[in-house]
Short mmCIF file of C-alpha atoms in Angstrom, two decimals:
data_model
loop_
_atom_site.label_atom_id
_atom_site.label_comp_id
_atom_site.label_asym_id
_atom_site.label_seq_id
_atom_site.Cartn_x
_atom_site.Cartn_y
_atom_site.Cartn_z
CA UNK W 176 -35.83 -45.04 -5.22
CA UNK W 177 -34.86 -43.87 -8.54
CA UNK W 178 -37.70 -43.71 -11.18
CA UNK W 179 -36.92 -46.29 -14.00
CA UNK W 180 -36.61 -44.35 -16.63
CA UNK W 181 -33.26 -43.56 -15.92
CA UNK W 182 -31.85 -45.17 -18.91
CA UNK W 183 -28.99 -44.02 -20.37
CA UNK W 184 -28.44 -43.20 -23.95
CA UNK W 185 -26.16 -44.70 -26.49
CA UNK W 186 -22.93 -42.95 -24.58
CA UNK W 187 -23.57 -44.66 -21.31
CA UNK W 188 -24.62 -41.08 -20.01
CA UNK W 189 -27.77 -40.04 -18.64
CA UNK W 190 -27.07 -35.97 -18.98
CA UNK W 191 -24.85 -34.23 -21.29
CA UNK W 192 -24.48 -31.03 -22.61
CA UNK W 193 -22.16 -29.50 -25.07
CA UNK W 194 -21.16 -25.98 -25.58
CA UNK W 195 -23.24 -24.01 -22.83
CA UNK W 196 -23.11 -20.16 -23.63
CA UNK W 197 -24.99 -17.66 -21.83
CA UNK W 198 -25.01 -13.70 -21.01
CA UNK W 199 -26.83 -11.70 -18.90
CA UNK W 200 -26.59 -8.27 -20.69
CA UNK W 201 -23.08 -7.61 -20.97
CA UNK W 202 -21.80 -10.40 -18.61
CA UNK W 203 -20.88 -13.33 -19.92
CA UNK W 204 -21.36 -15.91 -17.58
CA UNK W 205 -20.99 -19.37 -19.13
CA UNK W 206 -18.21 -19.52 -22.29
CA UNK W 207 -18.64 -22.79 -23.15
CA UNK W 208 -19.41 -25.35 -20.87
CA UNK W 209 -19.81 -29.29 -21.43
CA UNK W 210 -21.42 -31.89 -18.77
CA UNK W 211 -21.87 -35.20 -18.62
CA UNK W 212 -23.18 -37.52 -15.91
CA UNK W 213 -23.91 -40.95 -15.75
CA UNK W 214 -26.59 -42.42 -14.45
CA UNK W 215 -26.48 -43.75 -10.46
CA UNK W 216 -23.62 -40.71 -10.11
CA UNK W 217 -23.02 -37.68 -8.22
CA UNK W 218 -21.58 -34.81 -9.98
CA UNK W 219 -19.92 -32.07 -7.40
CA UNK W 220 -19.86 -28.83 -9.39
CA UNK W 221 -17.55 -26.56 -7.03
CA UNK W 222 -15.80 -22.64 -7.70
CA UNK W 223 -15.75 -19.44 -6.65
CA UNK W 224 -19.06 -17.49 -6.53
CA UNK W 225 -19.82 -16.12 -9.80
CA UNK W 226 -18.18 -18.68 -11.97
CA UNK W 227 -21.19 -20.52 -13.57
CA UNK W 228 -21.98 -23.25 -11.92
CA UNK W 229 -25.31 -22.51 -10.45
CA UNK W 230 -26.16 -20.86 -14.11
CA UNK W 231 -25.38 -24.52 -15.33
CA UNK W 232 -27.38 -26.23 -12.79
CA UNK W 233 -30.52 -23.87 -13.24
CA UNK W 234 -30.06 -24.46 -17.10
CA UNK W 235 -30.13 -28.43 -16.82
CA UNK W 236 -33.76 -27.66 -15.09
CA UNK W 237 -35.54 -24.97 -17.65
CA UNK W 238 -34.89 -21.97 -15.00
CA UNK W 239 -32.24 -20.38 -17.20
CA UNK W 240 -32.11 -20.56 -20.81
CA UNK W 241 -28.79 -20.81 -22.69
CA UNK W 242 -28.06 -18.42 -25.48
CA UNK W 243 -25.96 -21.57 -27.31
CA UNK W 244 -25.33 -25.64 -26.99
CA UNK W 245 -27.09 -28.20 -26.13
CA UNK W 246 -28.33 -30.56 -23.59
CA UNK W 247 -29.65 -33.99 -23.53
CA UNK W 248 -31.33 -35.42 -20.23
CA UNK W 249 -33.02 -39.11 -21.05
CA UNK W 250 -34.17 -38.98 -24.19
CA UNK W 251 -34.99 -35.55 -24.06
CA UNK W 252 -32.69 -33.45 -26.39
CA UNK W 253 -32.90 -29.51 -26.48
CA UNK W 254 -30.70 -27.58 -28.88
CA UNK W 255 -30.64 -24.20 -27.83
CA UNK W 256 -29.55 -22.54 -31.33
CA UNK W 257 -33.12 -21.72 -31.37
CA UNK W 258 -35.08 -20.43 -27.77
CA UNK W 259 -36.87 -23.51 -26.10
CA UNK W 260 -40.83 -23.09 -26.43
CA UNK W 261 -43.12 -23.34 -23.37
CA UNK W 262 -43.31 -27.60 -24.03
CA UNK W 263 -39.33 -28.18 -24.43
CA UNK W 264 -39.11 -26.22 -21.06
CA UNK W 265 -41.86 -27.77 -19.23
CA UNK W 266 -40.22 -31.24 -20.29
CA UNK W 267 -36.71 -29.66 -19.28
CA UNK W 268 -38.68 -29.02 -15.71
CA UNK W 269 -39.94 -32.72 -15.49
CA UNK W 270 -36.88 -34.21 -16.26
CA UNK W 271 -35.09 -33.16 -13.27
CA UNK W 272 -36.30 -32.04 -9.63
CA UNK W 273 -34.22 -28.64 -7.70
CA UNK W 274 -33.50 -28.11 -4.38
CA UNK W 275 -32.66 -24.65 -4.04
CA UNK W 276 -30.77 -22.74 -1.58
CA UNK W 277 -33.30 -20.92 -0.02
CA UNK W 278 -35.47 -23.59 -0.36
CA UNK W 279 -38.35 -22.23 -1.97
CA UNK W 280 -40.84 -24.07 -0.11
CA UNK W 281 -44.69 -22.70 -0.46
CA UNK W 282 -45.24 -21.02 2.73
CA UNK W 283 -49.11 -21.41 2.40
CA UNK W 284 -48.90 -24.33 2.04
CA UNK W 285 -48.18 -27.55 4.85
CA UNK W 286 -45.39 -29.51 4.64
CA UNK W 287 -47.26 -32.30 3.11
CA UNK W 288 -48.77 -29.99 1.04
CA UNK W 289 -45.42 -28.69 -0.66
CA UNK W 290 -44.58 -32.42 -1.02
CA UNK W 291 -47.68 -33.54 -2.53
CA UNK W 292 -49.18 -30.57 -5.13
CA UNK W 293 -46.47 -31.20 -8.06
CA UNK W 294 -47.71 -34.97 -8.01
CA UNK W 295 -51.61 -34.14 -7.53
CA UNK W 296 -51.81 -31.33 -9.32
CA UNK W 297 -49.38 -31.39 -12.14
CA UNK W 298 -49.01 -35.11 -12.41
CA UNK W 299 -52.67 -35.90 -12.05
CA UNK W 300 -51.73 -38.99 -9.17
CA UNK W 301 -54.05 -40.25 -6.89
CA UNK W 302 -54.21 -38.13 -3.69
CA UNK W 303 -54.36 -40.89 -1.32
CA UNK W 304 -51.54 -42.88 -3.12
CA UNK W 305 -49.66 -39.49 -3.63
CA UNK W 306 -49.94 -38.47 0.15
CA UNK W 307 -48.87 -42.22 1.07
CA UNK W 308 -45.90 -42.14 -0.82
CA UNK W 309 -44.77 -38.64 0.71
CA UNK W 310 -45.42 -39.67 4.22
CA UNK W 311 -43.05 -42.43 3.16
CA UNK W 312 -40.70 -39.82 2.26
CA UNK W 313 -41.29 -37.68 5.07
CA UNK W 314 -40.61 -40.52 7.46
CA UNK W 315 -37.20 -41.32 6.10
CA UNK W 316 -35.91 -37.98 6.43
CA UNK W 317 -36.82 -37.88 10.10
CA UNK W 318 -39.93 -35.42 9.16
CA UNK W 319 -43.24 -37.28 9.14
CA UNK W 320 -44.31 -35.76 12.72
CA UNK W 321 -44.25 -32.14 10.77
CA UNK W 322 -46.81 -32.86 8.05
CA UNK W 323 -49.02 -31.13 9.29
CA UNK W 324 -46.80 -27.93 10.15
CA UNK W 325 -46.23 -24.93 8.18
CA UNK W 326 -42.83 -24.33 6.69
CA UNK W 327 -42.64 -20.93 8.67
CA UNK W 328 -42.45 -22.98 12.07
CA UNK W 329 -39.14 -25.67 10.64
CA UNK W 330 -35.80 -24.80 11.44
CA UNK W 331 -33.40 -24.35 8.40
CA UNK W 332 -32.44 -27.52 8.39
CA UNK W 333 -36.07 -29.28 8.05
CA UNK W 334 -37.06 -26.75 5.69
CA UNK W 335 -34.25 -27.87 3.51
CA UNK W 336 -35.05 -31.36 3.90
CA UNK W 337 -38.84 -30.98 3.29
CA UNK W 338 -37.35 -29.06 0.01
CA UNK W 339 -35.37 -32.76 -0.98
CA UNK W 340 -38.66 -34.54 -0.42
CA UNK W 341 -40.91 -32.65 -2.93
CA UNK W 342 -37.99 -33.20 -5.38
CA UNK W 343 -38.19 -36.62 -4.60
CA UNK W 344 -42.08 -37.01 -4.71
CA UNK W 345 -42.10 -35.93 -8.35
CA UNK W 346 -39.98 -38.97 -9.03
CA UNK W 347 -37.64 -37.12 -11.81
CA UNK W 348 -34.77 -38.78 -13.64
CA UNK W 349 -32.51 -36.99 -11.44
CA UNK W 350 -31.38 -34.25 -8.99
CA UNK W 351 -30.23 -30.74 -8.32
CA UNK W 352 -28.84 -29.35 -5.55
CA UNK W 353 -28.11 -25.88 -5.73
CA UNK W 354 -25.78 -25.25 -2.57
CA UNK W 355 -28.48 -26.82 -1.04
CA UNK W 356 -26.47 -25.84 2.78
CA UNK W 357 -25.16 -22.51 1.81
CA UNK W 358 -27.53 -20.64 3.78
CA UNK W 359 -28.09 -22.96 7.01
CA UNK W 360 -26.27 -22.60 10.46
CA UNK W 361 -23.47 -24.41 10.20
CA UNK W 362 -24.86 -26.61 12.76
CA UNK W 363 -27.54 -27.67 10.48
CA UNK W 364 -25.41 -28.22 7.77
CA UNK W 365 -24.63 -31.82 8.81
CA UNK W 366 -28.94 -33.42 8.86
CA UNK W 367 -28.96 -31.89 5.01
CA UNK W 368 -25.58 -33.61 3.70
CA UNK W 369 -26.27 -36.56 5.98
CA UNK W 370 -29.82 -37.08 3.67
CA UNK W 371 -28.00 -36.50 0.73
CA UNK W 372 -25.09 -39.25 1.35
CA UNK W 373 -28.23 -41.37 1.70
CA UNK W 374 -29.74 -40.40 -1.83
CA UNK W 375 -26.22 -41.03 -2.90
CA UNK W 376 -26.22 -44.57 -1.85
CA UNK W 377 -29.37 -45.41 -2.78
CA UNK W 378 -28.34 -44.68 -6.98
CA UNK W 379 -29.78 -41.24 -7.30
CA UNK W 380 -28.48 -39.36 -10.12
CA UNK W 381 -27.24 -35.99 -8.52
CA UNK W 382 -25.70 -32.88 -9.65
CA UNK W 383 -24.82 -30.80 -6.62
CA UNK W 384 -23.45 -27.37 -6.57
CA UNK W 385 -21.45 -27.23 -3.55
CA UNK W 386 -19.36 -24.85 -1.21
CA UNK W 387 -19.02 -28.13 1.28
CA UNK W 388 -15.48 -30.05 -0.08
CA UNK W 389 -15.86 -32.41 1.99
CA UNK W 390 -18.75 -33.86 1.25
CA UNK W 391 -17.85 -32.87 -2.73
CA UNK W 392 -14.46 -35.32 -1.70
CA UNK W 393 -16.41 -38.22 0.03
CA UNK W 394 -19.79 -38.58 -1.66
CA UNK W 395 -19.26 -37.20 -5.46
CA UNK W 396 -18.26 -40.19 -8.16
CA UNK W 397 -16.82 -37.00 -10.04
CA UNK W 398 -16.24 -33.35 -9.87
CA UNK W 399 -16.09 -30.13 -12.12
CA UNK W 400 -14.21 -26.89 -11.01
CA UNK W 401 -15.85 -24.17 -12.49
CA UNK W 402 -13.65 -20.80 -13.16
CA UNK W 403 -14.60 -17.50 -15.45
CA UNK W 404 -17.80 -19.23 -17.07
CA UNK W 405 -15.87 -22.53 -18.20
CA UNK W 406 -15.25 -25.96 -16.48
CA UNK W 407 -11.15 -25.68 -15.59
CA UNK W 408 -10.64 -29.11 -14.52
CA UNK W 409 -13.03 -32.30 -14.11
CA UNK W 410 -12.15 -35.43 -12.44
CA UNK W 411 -12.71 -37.92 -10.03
CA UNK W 412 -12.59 -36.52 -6.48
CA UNK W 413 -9.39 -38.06 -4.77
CA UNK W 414 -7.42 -36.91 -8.27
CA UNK W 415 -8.97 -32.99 -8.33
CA UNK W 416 -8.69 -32.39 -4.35
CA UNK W 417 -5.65 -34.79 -4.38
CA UNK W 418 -3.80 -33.60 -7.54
CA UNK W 419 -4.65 -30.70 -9.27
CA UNK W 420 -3.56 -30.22 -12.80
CA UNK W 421 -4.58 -26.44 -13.04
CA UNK W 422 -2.93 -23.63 -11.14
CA UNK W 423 -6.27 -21.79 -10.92
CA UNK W 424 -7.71 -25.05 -9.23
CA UNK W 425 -5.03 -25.18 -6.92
CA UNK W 426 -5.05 -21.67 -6.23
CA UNK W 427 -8.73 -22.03 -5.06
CA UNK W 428 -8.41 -25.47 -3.02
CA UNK W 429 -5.61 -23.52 -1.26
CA UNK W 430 -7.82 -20.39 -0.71
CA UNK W 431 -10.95 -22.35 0.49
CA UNK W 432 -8.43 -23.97 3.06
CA UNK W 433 -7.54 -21.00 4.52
CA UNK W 434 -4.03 -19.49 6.23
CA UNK W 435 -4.31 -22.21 9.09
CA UNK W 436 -3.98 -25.02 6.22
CA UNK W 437 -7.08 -27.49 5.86
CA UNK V 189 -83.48 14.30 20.33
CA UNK V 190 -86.89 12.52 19.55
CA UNK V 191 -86.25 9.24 20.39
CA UNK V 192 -89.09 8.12 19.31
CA UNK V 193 -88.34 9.35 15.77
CA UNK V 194 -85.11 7.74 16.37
CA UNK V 195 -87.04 4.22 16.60
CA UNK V 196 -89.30 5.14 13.84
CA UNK V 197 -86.86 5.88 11.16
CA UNK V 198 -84.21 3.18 12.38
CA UNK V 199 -86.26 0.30 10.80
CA UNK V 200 -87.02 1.77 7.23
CA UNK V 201 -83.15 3.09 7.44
CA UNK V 202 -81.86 -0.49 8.33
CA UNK V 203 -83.66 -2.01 5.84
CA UNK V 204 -82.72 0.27 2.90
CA UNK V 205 -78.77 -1.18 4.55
CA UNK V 206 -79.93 -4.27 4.05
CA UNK V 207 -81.79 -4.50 0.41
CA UNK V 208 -79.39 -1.56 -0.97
CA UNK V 209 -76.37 -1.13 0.49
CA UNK V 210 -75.25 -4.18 0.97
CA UNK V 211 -76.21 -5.81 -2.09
CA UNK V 212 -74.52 -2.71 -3.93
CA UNK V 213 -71.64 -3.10 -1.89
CA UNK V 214 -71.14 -6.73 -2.36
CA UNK V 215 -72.02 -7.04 -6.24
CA UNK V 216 -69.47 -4.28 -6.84
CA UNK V 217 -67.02 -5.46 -5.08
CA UNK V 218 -67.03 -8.86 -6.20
CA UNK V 219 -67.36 -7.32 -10.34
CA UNK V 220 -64.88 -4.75 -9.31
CA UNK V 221 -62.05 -7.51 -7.87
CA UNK V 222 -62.51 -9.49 -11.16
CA UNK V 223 -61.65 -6.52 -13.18
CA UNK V 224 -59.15 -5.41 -10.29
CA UNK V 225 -57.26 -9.39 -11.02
CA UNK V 226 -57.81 -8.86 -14.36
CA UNK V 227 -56.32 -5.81 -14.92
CA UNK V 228 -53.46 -6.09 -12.87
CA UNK V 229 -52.40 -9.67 -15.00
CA UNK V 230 -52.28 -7.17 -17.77
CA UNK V 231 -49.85 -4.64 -16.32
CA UNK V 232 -47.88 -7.25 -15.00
CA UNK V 233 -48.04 -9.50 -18.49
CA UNK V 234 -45.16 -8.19 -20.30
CA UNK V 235 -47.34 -6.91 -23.02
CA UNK V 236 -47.26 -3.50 -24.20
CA UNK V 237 -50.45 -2.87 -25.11
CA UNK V 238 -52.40 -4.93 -22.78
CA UNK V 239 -50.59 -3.09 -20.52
CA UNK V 240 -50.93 0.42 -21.73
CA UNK V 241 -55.15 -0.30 -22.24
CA UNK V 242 -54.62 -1.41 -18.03
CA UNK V 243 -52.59 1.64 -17.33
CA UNK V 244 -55.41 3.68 -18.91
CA UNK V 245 -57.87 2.62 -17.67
CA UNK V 246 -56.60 2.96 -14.29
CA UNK V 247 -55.48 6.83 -14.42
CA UNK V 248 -59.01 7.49 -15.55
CA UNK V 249 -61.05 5.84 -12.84
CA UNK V 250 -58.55 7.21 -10.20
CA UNK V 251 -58.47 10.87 -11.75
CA UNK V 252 -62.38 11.43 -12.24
CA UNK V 253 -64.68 11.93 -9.44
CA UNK V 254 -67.00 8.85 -8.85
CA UNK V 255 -70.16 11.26 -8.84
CA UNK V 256 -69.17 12.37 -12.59
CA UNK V 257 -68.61 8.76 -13.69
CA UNK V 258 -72.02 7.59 -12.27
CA UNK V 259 -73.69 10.61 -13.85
CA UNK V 260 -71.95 9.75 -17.13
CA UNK V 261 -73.68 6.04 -16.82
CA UNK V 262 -76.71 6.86 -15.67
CA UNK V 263 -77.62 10.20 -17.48
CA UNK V 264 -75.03 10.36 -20.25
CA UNK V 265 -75.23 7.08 -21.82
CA UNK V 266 -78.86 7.54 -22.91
CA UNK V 267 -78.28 10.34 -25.50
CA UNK V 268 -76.15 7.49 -27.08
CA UNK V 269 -79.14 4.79 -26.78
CA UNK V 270 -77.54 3.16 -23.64
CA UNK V 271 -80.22 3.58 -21.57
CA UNK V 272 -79.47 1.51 -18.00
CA UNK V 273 -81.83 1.43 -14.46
CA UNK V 274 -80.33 2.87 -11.68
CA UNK V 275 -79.20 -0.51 -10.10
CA UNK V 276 -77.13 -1.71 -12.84
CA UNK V 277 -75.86 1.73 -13.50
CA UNK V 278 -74.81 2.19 -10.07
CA UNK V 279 -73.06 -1.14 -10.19
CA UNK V 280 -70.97 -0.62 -13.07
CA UNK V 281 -69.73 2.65 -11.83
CA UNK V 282 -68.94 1.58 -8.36
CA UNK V 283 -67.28 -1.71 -9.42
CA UNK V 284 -65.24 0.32 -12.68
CA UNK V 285 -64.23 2.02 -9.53
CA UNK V 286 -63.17 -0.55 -7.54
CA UNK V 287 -61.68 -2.11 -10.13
CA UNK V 288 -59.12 1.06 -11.12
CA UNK V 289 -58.22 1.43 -7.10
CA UNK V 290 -57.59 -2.68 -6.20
CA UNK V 291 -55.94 -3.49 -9.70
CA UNK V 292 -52.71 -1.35 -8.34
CA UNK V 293 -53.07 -3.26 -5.44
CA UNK V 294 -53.25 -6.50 -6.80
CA UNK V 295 -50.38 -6.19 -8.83
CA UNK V 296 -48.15 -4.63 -6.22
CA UNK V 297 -48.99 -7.79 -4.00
CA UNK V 298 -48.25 -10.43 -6.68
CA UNK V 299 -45.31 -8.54 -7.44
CA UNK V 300 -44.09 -8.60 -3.47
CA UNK V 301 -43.92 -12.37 -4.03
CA UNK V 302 -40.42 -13.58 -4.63
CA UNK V 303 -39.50 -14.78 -7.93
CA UNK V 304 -38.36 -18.14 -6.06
CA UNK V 305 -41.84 -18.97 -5.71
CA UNK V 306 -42.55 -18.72 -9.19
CA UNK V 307 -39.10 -20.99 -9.95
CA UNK V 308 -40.34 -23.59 -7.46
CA UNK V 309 -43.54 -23.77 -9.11
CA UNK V 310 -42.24 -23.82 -12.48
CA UNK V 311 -39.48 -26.78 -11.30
CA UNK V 312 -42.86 -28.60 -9.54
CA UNK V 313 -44.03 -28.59 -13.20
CA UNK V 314 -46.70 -26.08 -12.99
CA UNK V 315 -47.68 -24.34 -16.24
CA UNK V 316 -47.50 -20.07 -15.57
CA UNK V 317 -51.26 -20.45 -14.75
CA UNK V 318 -51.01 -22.81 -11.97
CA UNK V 319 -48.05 -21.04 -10.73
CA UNK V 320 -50.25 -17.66 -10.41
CA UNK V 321 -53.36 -19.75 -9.26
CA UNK V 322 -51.78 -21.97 -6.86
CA UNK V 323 -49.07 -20.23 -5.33
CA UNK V 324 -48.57 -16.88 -6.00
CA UNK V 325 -52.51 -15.28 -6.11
CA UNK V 326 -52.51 -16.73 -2.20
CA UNK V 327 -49.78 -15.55 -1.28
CA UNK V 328 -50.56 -11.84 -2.82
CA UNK V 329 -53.94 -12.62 -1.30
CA UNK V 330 -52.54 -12.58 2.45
CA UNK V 331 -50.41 -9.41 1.43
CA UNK V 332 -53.39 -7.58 0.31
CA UNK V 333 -55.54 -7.74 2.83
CA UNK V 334 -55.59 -4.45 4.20
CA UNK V 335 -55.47 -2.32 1.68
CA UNK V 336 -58.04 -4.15 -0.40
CA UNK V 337 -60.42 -3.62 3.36
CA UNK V 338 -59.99 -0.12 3.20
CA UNK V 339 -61.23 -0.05 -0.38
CA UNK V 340 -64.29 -2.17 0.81
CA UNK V 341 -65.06 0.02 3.11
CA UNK V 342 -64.65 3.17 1.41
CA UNK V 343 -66.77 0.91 -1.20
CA UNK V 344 -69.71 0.95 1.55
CA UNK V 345 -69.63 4.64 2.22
CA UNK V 346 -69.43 5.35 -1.82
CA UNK V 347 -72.89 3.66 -2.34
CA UNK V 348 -74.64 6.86 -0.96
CA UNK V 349 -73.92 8.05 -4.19
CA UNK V 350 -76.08 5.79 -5.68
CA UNK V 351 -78.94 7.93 -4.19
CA UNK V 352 -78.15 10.66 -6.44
CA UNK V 353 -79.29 8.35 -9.29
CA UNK V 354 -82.26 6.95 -7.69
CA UNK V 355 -81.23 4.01 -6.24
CA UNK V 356 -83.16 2.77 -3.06
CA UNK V 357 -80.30 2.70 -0.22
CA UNK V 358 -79.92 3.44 2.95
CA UNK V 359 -78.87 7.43 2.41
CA UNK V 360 -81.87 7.90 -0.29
CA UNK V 361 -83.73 6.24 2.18
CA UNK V 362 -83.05 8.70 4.95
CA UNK V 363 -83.33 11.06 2.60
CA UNK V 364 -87.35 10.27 2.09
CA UNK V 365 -87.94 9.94 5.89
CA UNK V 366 -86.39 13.29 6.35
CA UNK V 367 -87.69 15.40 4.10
CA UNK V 368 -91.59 15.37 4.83
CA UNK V 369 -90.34 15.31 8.76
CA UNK V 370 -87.94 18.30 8.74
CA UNK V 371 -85.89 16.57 11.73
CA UNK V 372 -82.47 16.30 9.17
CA UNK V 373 -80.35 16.48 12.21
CA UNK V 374 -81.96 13.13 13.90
CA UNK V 375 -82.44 10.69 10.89
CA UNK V 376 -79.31 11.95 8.95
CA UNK V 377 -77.03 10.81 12.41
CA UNK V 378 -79.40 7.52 12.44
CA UNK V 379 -77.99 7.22 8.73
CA UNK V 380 -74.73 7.76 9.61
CA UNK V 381 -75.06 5.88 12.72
CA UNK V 382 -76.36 2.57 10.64
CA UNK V 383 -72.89 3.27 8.19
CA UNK V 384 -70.92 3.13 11.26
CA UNK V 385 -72.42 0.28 12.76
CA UNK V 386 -71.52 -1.71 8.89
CA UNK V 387 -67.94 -0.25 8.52
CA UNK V 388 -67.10 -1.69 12.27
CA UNK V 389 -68.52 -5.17 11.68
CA UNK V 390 -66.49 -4.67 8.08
CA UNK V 391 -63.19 -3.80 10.61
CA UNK V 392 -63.96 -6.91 12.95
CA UNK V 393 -64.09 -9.44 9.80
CA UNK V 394 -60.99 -7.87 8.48
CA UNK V 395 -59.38 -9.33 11.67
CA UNK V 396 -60.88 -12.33 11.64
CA UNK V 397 -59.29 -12.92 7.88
CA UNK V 398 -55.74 -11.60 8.66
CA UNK V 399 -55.85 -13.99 11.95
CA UNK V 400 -56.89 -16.93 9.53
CA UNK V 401 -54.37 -16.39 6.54
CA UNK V 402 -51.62 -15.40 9.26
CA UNK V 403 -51.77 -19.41 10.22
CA UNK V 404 -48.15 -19.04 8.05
CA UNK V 405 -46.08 -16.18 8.11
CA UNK V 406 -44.26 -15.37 4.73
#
């Protein structure tokens, strides 16, 4: 379940941010971009490759730093006019939980192991309570028979899913997902989304950078299109997939559905 | 070959293995990793100087000739009132040494890690420390391995030096047996024998250790 501090602020809105710039040396990758999410929603953030969106999502956790704007998550607010010091970006880090697209799970480490050292050893919890509450987790992704097992030995599609669990064992305010089923067999594309409809349902806040429409069209509560470092169009699913105000939007739904129509 | 000598000499020999050599080898290399771990966090900190003082200290070990450095120690430092026995003389030299050769080892292994472990440890909420204590220094563990054998055992053969300074080892040992004898040619393959016999239950552990961490392949 979602932790309870998921209270939103005055504005209704559990994350927004205002004015995202940033470079990497003399590309400038984000020009501006503003975010908000409510709380219980799923934000799809979808566009071609290079056009921000992951920079955004890596931002909203403390893995990139903006060069301008700012960010609120909770009550945590971050301008970035100045650089963030070490404690604004380990806050920025608790606030929200990653999955990444290649997963990034500790290969030393067993599968309850990766689930269970952010809450031992960062949060201080209980081990016994800690590894009872990611066995719980384990279980309801269809994994607990693999705690034991070393990442190395999981097919793509169980590594990913161990990857959602130790997001979920640090019990953050919300979620990432950084085209969390980008790099998975297509086959094993449908266990991942299938875990995250369920997160979905159960009121996770999510922000999920996406190449899968489909799921962006059936799950999301609202969607950004992301184009040249700036969000093009934002709106609720059946309106941006249905009815596209932008030309470069359409351009892109029509390219991502290929010659043989979609 | 006089066997019998052989027998004679294999005891004292073994023994000076086992209350020189080994000692020696294992004090310096546990001194010289410390300084290897420490050393290669500076080149790899992002801090010029700390770096530079790292870098320095590595090109010296690794362009001087053990020998001179342990001459420097042992017979050097007294004409500036550092006057040291020859145990801890010949530990500070051989784990200086040890130190200059695994440091670029270290850091090339922590930097083989990829930089998505260090995210995911970071996102986990893991200050820099943990991140390098946790989940990276493992990791580079596993990865260095072998080279950081060979430098133990080239670590085991480099203690004969030691007898140059008048420490009791195995070689100085040999040496003592030999000399009043005249056989050289019998004890000084017993010596070498008694090195071999270390170095290949060195090789066999090294095994052992690469079977254990290899429970996950990276």
């Amino acid at each position: 379940m979602p932790s309870e501090h998921t209270d939103a602020a005055a504005d209704g809105l559990l994350l927004s941010a205002r004015g995202l710039h940033k470079s990497f040396g003399e590309n400038h990758v984000l020009r501006g971009v503003d975010l908000d999410i409510a709380p219980g929603t799923v934000h799809a953030l979808i566009g071609p490759s290079g056009s921000g969106k992951t920079t955004v999502l890596r931002s909203l956790n403390g893995l990139e730093t903006p060069d301008a704007g700012s960010l609120r998550i909770g009550d945590l607010a971050i301008d970035f006019a100045r650089p963030p010091g070490r404690r604004e970006r380990a806050a920025l880090h608790r606030a929200s939980a990653m999955v990444f697209q290649q997963h990034h799970l500790f290969p030393h480490l067993t599968v309850l192991g990766n689930v269970t050292i952010g809450p031992v050893r960062v949060q201080g919890r209980d081990r016994d309570e800690a590894t009872a509450d990611a066995l719980a987790l384990l279980d309801r992704v269809g994994l607990r028979e693999k705690a034991d097992a070393y990442p190395s030995s999981l097919s793509g599609g169980q590594q990913q899913r161990v990857g959602i669990v130790r997001a979920l064992a640090l019990a953050p305010s919300m979620l990432l997902f950084d085209e969390p089923t980008s790099s998975l067999d297509p086959e094993l594309v449908g266990e991942v989304l299938a875990v995250m409809t369920e997160l979905a349902a159960d009121g996770w806040t999510m922000a999920v950078v996406t190449h899968e429409l489909g799921f962006a069209r059936e799950v999301a509560d609202e969607v950004s299109f992301f184009d040249e470092g700036v969000v093009v169009e934002r709106g609720a699913p059946a309106q941006l997939f249905g009815d596209p105000r932008h030309e470069r939007t359409k351009r892109f739904l029509q390219r991502l559905q290929g010659p043989f129509g979609g | 070959m006089n066997w019998q000598l052989v027998l004679d000499s294999l005891g004292p020999i073994a023994l000076g293995a086992i209350t020189g050599t080994i000692p020696l080898t294992l004090a310096s290399f546990s001194l010289g990793l410390l300084i290897a771990i420490g050393m290669a966090l500076m080149r790899i900190s992002g801090i010029a100087w700390l770096s530079a003082v790292a870098r320095g200290y590595i090109s010296v070990i690794r362009g001087t000739p053990m020998l001179v450095q342990l001459f420097v120690i042992f017979y050097g430092m007294p004409q500036i009132g550092i006057t040291l026995d020859p145990w801890p003389s010949a530990i500070i030299a051989l784990s200086l040494n040890v130190g200059g050769y695994a440091a670029e080892i270290i850091r090339a292994a922590i930097l083989s890690i990829p930089r998505g472990q260090w995210e995911a440890a970071a996102m986990v909420g893991m200050s820099r420390g943990q991140a390098l204590w946790r989940i990276v220094l493992p990791q580079a563990a596993r990865v260095s391995v072998p080279p950081l054998s060979n430098t133990f055992i080239s670590l085991v053969k480099d203690t004969s030096l030691a007898s140059v300074i008048l420490v009791t080892e195995l070689f100085r040992v040999a040496q003592r047996i030999a000399a009043p004898s005249g056989e050289f040619l019998t004890i000084y393959i017993v010596a070498a024998v008694v090195y071999w016999v270390i170095c290949l239950v060195l090789a066999g552990g090294q095994d052992r250790l690469e079977r254990r961490l290899d429970r996950y392949a990276v």
